[in-house]
Amino acid sequence: MPELSWRHHTLIQALLSRGPLKEEEFHTIFTGITGKNPETHQQMFNDYLLKINTELSYVQFELRGCRNQYDGKVYYGVVNNVADEQSKLGTKYTIPQIAFYKGVIDAIVQDVTAQGSISNIDALNIRLEDQVTGGMSTESQGGGQHQVPPALKNFSISQKEKTLGELVKDQWLCSTSNGTIGLGVRSFLDLRSWFHNNDVPSCEVCNEGAVKAELCQNEGCNVRIHTYCLKKKFSQKMVKRVCPGCGVQWKYPESIAEATEEDDELNGRPPNGEAQTQTSAGPSKRKRPKVCLTEDANKVGSDFTRPDLLVSDVRRATRSSARAR
């Protein structure tokens, strides 16, 4: 098999040195080194990624893409597919910091309202003692209870604040537009399969973990849809704006409604998904349709590089029980 060229190495180095890149930035780099636009030379772009991943697989790495669930944009990054003790030695984070990260992820994915974030106060109040697992604790001789390591017990509020800042800077977490703490792009890249393996509810449209999503208004329905998937689904011609699970009319945010109504005009369909019952009185001016972004079918996920340090049991609760709390 021929070795990777300098162009392949440049793509890999860009992702390793600069971290996850937005799709447009990664495409710009690709165009700069190949002279070809990925949007018009999709097969060539895919061949490059396939060849890179074939070589990276020998060292258990992978170049993959994902969507940031907060802005809907596609990002590319290189992730480690190994989840053994040796791989954990490569992280710069301490055991208490990783346990704290685990607690934040746990709190975010268990949110039954699918807001995809928690407040800074909630993050700082996470108890690291609750994150103790078999490999990080020992059984006491007396009552068989977990003995919490001092490093976890003594992890202070100021240390948590500092760790939050580092995790946000390194893109494992993010600070959302309303000031809360959410998952970072690195987490979306690394945790895609982990979401499925740990019963995190999936988006009804794309089947990816729906950490940040819109919920069906029917209390008895568990359907979740990403905001960007919702917009794409309801902008399609002749698609009724109802829940795909229970059939209840889907009430979506005003921003999405405006976008889909504009798409209705482009597609010649009345708003709110109603069937067209009368012809237009005259010719209408059509705007140029927007180009819809589609993800490469080869963008697949795998487990987080430290899955044993993450929550292993995500319990589902009804939204009514969440309101009761």
Short mmCIF file of C-alpha atoms in Angstrom, two decimals:
data_model
loop_
_atom_site.label_atom_id
_atom_site.label_comp_id
_atom_site.label_asym_id
_atom_site.label_seq_id
_atom_site.Cartn_x
_atom_site.Cartn_y
_atom_site.Cartn_z
CA MET A 1 0.00 0.00 0.00
CA PRO A 2 1.48 3.42 -0.94
CA GLU A 3 2.47 5.68 1.93
CA LEU A 4 0.63 8.86 2.77
CA SER A 5 1.74 11.91 0.82
CA TRP A 6 2.72 15.26 2.29
CA ARG A 7 -0.84 16.43 1.58
CA HIS A 8 -2.29 13.71 3.82
CA HIS A 9 0.24 14.56 6.53
CA THR A 10 -0.65 18.24 6.32
CA LEU A 11 -4.34 17.50 6.91
CA ILE A 12 -3.52 15.31 9.91
CA GLN A 13 -1.07 17.83 11.34
CA ALA A 14 -3.58 20.66 11.00
CA LEU A 15 -6.13 18.75 13.08
CA LEU A 16 -3.60 17.62 15.68
CA SER A 17 -2.03 21.05 16.17
CA ARG A 18 -5.12 23.21 15.91
CA GLY A 19 -7.68 20.86 17.44
CA PRO A 20 -11.14 20.20 15.97
CA LEU A 21 -11.77 22.44 12.97
CA LYS A 22 -15.01 23.74 11.49
CA GLU A 23 -15.91 22.13 8.20
CA GLU A 24 -15.26 25.30 6.21
CA GLU A 25 -11.80 25.67 7.78
CA PHE A 26 -10.92 22.05 7.06
CA HIS A 27 -12.20 22.42 3.51
CA THR A 28 -10.08 25.54 3.04
CA ILE A 29 -6.97 23.64 4.08
CA PHE A 30 -7.88 20.79 1.74
CA THR A 31 -8.36 23.22 -1.15
CA GLY A 32 -5.07 24.94 -0.37
CA ILE A 33 -3.01 21.76 -0.59
CA THR A 34 -4.86 19.98 -3.40
CA GLY A 35 -6.24 22.84 -5.47
CA LYS A 36 -9.66 21.14 -5.41
CA ASN A 37 -12.86 22.20 -3.68
CA PRO A 38 -14.30 19.34 -1.56
CA GLU A 39 -17.85 20.42 -2.41
CA THR A 40 -17.26 19.89 -6.12
CA HIS A 41 -14.79 17.02 -5.70
CA GLN A 42 -16.56 15.03 -2.99
CA GLN A 43 -15.21 11.66 -4.12
CA MET A 44 -11.64 12.92 -4.02
CA PHE A 45 -12.21 14.33 -0.53
CA ASN A 46 -13.69 11.04 0.67
CA ASP A 47 -10.78 9.09 -0.80
CA TYR A 48 -8.33 11.27 1.11
CA LEU A 49 -10.16 10.68 4.39
CA LEU A 50 -10.44 6.94 3.74
CA LYS A 51 -6.72 6.63 3.03
CA ILE A 52 -5.84 8.66 6.14
CA ASN A 53 -8.10 6.52 8.35
CA THR A 54 -6.70 3.31 6.89
CA GLU A 55 -3.23 4.35 8.07
CA LEU A 56 -4.39 5.86 11.38
CA SER A 57 -6.20 2.62 12.25
CA TYR A 58 -2.83 0.93 12.80
CA VAL A 59 -2.26 3.19 15.81
CA GLN A 60 -5.94 3.16 16.91
CA PHE A 61 -6.63 6.73 15.82
CA GLU A 62 -9.40 8.02 13.57
CA LEU A 63 -10.19 11.20 11.67
CA ARG A 64 -13.90 11.81 11.92
CA GLY A 65 -16.55 14.48 11.66
CA CYS A 66 -19.48 15.36 13.90
CA ARG A 67 -22.10 18.04 14.37
CA ASN A 68 -21.95 20.47 17.25
CA GLN A 69 -25.46 20.15 18.66
CA TYR A 70 -25.51 23.77 19.85
CA ASP A 71 -24.82 25.47 16.50
CA GLY A 72 -25.48 22.62 14.06
CA LYS A 73 -22.09 23.05 12.36
CA VAL A 74 -19.87 20.16 11.26
CA TYR A 75 -16.41 19.79 12.82
CA TYR A 76 -13.51 17.48 12.02
CA GLY A 77 -10.99 16.07 14.48
CA VAL A 78 -8.64 13.18 15.25
CA VAL A 79 -9.64 10.91 18.14
CA ASN A 80 -8.11 8.01 20.02
CA ASN A 81 -10.08 4.75 19.77
CA VAL A 82 -8.18 2.97 22.55
CA ALA A 83 -9.69 2.77 26.03
CA ASP A 84 -7.00 1.05 28.11
CA GLU A 85 -4.97 2.13 31.13
CA GLN A 86 -1.93 3.02 29.01
CA SER A 87 -3.92 5.42 26.84
CA LYS A 88 -5.05 7.31 29.93
CA LEU A 89 -1.43 8.16 30.70
CA GLY A 90 -1.47 10.48 27.69
CA THR A 91 -3.95 12.91 29.25
CA LYS A 92 -2.79 16.04 31.05
CA TYR A 93 -5.74 15.88 33.45
CA THR A 94 -5.50 14.45 36.96
CA ILE A 95 -7.80 11.75 38.33
CA PRO A 96 -9.92 14.28 40.27
CA GLN A 97 -10.26 16.43 37.16
CA ILE A 98 -11.37 13.46 35.06
CA ALA A 99 -13.85 12.46 37.78
CA PHE A 100 -15.18 16.02 37.78
CA TYR A 101 -15.55 15.93 33.98
CA LYS A 102 -17.38 12.63 34.35
CA GLY A 103 -19.79 14.23 36.80
CA VAL A 104 -20.50 17.15 34.45
CA ILE A 105 -21.14 14.81 31.51
CA ASP A 106 -23.37 12.66 33.71
CA ALA A 107 -25.48 15.67 34.75
CA ILE A 108 -25.81 16.98 31.18
CA VAL A 109 -26.88 13.74 29.50
CA GLN A 110 -29.36 12.87 32.25
CA ASP A 111 -31.26 16.14 31.75
CA VAL A 112 -34.75 14.98 30.75
CA THR A 113 -35.54 18.40 29.28
CA ALA A 114 -32.74 17.95 26.69
CA GLN A 115 -31.34 21.43 27.27
CA GLY A 116 -27.85 19.98 26.87
CA SER A 117 -26.32 22.08 29.62
CA ILE A 118 -26.16 22.76 33.34
CA SER A 119 -25.55 25.94 35.28
CA ASN A 120 -22.14 26.86 36.62
CA ILE A 121 -23.47 26.50 40.15
CA ASP A 122 -24.72 22.98 39.46
CA ALA A 123 -21.36 22.08 37.94
CA LEU A 124 -19.43 23.39 40.92
CA ASN A 125 -21.73 21.51 43.31
CA ILE A 126 -21.05 18.12 41.68
CA ARG A 127 -19.78 15.66 44.28
CA LEU A 128 -16.72 13.79 43.13
CA GLU A 129 -17.46 11.12 45.74
CA ASP A 130 -20.43 10.08 43.58
CA GLN A 131 -18.07 9.37 40.68
CA VAL A 132 -15.99 6.80 42.56
CA THR A 133 -15.79 3.52 40.63
CA GLY A 134 -14.18 0.18 41.32
CA GLY A 135 -10.77 1.17 40.00
CA MET A 136 -10.62 4.34 42.06
CA SER A 137 -11.78 3.09 45.44
CA THR A 138 -11.25 0.34 47.97
CA GLU A 139 -13.68 -1.44 50.25
CA SER A 140 -13.37 -0.56 53.92
CA GLN A 141 -13.02 -3.42 56.35
CA GLY A 142 -15.86 -2.31 58.56
CA GLY A 143 -19.06 -1.79 56.59
CA GLY A 144 -18.04 -2.63 53.04
CA GLN A 145 -18.55 1.00 51.96
CA HIS A 146 -16.48 2.85 49.40
CA GLN A 147 -13.48 4.65 50.80
CA VAL A 148 -13.16 7.92 48.89
CA PRO A 149 -9.59 8.81 47.87
CA PRO A 150 -8.38 12.01 49.57
CA ALA A 151 -7.62 13.58 46.19
CA LEU A 152 -11.33 13.46 45.35
CA LYS A 153 -12.56 14.42 48.78
CA ASN A 154 -10.29 17.46 48.93
CA PHE A 155 -11.02 18.75 45.43
CA SER A 156 -12.05 22.34 46.19
CA ILE A 157 -14.46 24.75 44.53
CA SER A 158 -11.56 26.82 43.22
CA GLN A 159 -10.02 23.70 41.68
CA LYS A 160 -13.35 22.91 40.02
CA GLU A 161 -13.55 26.44 38.63
CA LYS A 162 -10.03 26.14 37.24
CA THR A 163 -10.82 22.73 35.74
CA LEU A 164 -13.98 24.06 34.09
CA GLY A 165 -11.90 26.77 32.45
CA GLU A 166 -9.36 24.24 31.18
CA LEU A 167 -12.04 21.88 29.86
CA VAL A 168 -13.75 24.74 28.02
CA LYS A 169 -10.42 25.95 26.60
CA ASP A 170 -9.57 22.44 25.38
CA GLN A 171 -13.09 22.10 23.88
CA TRP A 172 -14.15 19.14 26.05
CA LEU A 173 -16.84 21.44 27.44
CA CYS A 174 -18.26 24.73 26.20
CA SER A 175 -19.84 27.87 27.58
CA THR A 176 -23.22 28.27 25.90
CA SER A 177 -24.77 31.54 24.77
CA ASN A 178 -26.88 31.75 27.93
CA GLY A 179 -23.88 31.24 30.22
CA THR A 180 -24.38 27.57 31.07
CA ILE A 181 -21.97 24.65 30.68
CA GLY A 182 -22.46 22.27 27.76
CA LEU A 183 -20.53 19.59 25.88
CA GLY A 184 -17.60 20.70 23.77
CA VAL A 185 -16.79 19.64 20.22
CA ARG A 186 -14.18 17.14 21.45
CA SER A 187 -16.83 15.41 23.55
CA PHE A 188 -19.22 15.16 20.60
CA LEU A 189 -16.39 13.67 18.52
CA ASP A 190 -15.38 11.11 21.15
CA LEU A 191 -18.72 10.22 22.71
CA ARG A 192 -20.84 9.40 19.66
CA SER A 193 -20.86 5.63 20.22
CA TRP A 194 -20.85 6.07 23.98
CA PHE A 195 -24.20 7.89 23.69
CA HIS A 196 -25.72 4.85 21.98
CA ASN A 197 -24.11 2.32 24.31
CA ASN A 198 -25.34 4.09 27.44
CA ASP A 199 -28.98 4.63 26.46
CA VAL A 200 -28.74 8.35 25.82
CA PRO A 201 -31.95 9.11 23.85
CA SER A 202 -31.36 9.43 20.10
CA CYS A 203 -32.65 11.99 17.63
CA GLU A 204 -35.61 10.60 15.71
CA VAL A 205 -34.21 11.98 12.43
CA CYS A 206 -30.44 11.30 12.44
CA ASN A 207 -30.27 8.64 15.19
CA GLU A 208 -27.37 10.44 16.91
CA GLY A 209 -27.43 11.05 20.66
CA ALA A 210 -29.88 13.90 21.32
CA VAL A 211 -28.12 15.75 24.15
CA LYS A 212 -29.35 19.16 22.98
CA ALA A 213 -32.71 18.72 21.26
CA GLU A 214 -36.36 19.69 20.98
CA LEU A 215 -38.94 17.46 22.71
CA CYS A 216 -42.36 16.32 21.61
CA GLN A 217 -45.03 18.24 23.54
CA ASN A 218 -46.89 15.00 24.26
CA GLU A 219 -45.96 14.03 27.85
CA GLY A 220 -46.22 10.35 27.03
CA CYS A 221 -43.92 10.56 24.01
CA ASN A 222 -40.13 10.32 24.28
CA VAL A 223 -39.27 11.61 20.79
CA ARG A 224 -36.36 14.05 20.59
CA ILE A 225 -35.15 15.90 17.48
CA HIS A 226 -32.11 18.13 17.11
CA THR A 227 -33.00 21.71 16.21
CA TYR A 228 -31.09 21.51 12.92
CA CYS A 229 -32.69 18.14 12.10
CA LEU A 230 -36.12 19.60 12.90
CA LYS A 231 -35.54 22.50 10.53
CA LYS A 232 -34.36 20.19 7.77
CA LYS A 233 -37.24 17.74 8.27
CA PHE A 234 -40.00 20.35 8.34
CA SER A 235 -38.56 22.27 5.39
CA GLN A 236 -39.06 19.26 3.14
CA LYS A 237 -41.96 19.46 0.74
CA MET A 238 -45.18 17.64 1.73
CA VAL A 239 -43.88 16.72 5.20
CA LYS A 240 -46.51 17.26 7.90
CA ARG A 241 -45.28 19.11 10.95
CA VAL A 242 -46.29 16.47 13.44
CA CYS A 243 -44.34 14.24 15.79
CA PRO A 244 -43.07 11.19 13.87
CA GLY A 245 -43.68 9.08 16.97
CA CYS A 246 -47.17 9.95 18.19
CA GLY A 247 -48.59 12.19 15.46
CA VAL A 248 -49.21 15.19 17.73
CA GLN A 249 -48.80 18.61 16.10
CA TRP A 250 -45.22 19.72 16.64
CA LYS A 251 -44.89 23.21 18.06
CA TYR A 252 -41.45 24.45 17.23
CA PRO A 253 -39.55 27.60 18.24
CA GLU A 254 -40.30 30.83 16.41
CA SER A 255 -36.84 30.93 14.84
CA ILE A 256 -37.40 27.51 13.28
CA ALA A 257 -40.93 28.42 12.24
CA GLU A 258 -39.69 31.47 10.35
CA ALA A 259 -37.03 29.42 8.59
CA THR A 260 -39.42 26.65 7.59
CA GLU A 261 -42.08 29.10 6.42
CA GLU A 262 -39.49 30.67 4.15
CA ASP A 263 -38.70 27.19 2.83
CA ASP A 264 -42.44 26.67 2.33
CA GLU A 265 -42.46 29.66 -0.01
CA LEU A 266 -39.50 28.22 -1.88
CA ASN A 267 -41.22 24.86 -2.23
CA GLY A 268 -44.63 26.31 -3.08
CA ARG A 269 -46.23 24.93 0.10
CA PRO A 270 -48.44 26.80 2.60
CA PRO A 271 -47.08 27.21 6.14
CA ASN A 272 -47.84 24.83 9.04
CA GLY A 273 -47.69 21.78 6.78
CA GLU A 274 -51.27 22.24 5.48
CA ALA A 275 -52.21 20.86 2.10
CA GLN A 276 -52.50 23.43 -0.66
CA THR A 277 -56.21 23.88 -1.41
CA GLN A 278 -56.19 26.74 -3.88
CA THR A 279 -54.00 28.00 -6.64
CA SER A 280 -52.07 31.19 -6.40
CA ALA A 281 -53.73 34.30 -7.77
CA GLY A 282 -50.66 35.15 -9.75
CA PRO A 283 -47.07 34.25 -10.37
CA SER A 284 -44.90 34.34 -7.26
CA LYS A 285 -41.31 35.38 -7.06
CA ARG A 286 -39.13 32.44 -6.10
CA LYS A 287 -35.91 32.89 -4.24
CA ARG A 288 -32.92 30.74 -4.97
CA PRO A 289 -33.13 27.64 -2.76
CA LYS A 290 -30.58 27.29 -0.01
CA VAL A 291 -28.09 24.48 -0.25
CA CYS A 292 -28.74 21.87 2.43
CA LEU A 293 -25.72 20.46 4.22
CA THR A 294 -25.44 16.68 4.27
CA GLU A 295 -23.02 14.64 6.34
CA ASP A 296 -20.70 12.09 4.84
CA ALA A 297 -22.02 8.57 5.39
CA ASN A 298 -18.55 7.48 6.44
CA LYS A 299 -18.57 9.69 9.53
CA VAL A 300 -18.95 7.03 12.20
CA GLY A 301 -18.20 7.26 15.90
CA SER A 302 -16.50 5.14 18.49
CA ASP A 303 -16.08 5.08 22.25
CA PHE A 304 -14.61 7.89 24.29
CA THR A 305 -10.90 7.50 25.02
CA ARG A 306 -11.72 7.06 28.72
CA PRO A 307 -15.11 5.29 28.81
CA ASP A 308 -14.45 3.60 32.13
CA LEU A 309 -14.21 7.03 33.72
CA LEU A 310 -17.62 8.02 32.42
CA VAL A 311 -21.06 7.30 33.79
CA SER A 312 -22.02 3.70 33.04
CA ASP A 313 -25.72 3.89 33.78
CA VAL A 314 -27.90 6.70 32.46
CA ARG A 315 -31.39 6.40 33.86
CA ARG A 316 -34.32 7.76 31.88
CA ALA A 317 -37.03 9.69 33.67
CA THR A 318 -40.25 11.17 32.38
CA ARG A 319 -40.52 14.89 31.87
CA SER A 320 -43.45 14.99 34.25
CA SER A 321 -41.31 13.52 37.03
CA ALA A 322 -38.63 16.11 36.28
CA ARG A 323 -41.17 18.89 36.70
CA ALA A 324 -42.31 17.32 39.95
CA ARG A 325 -38.79 17.74 41.31
#
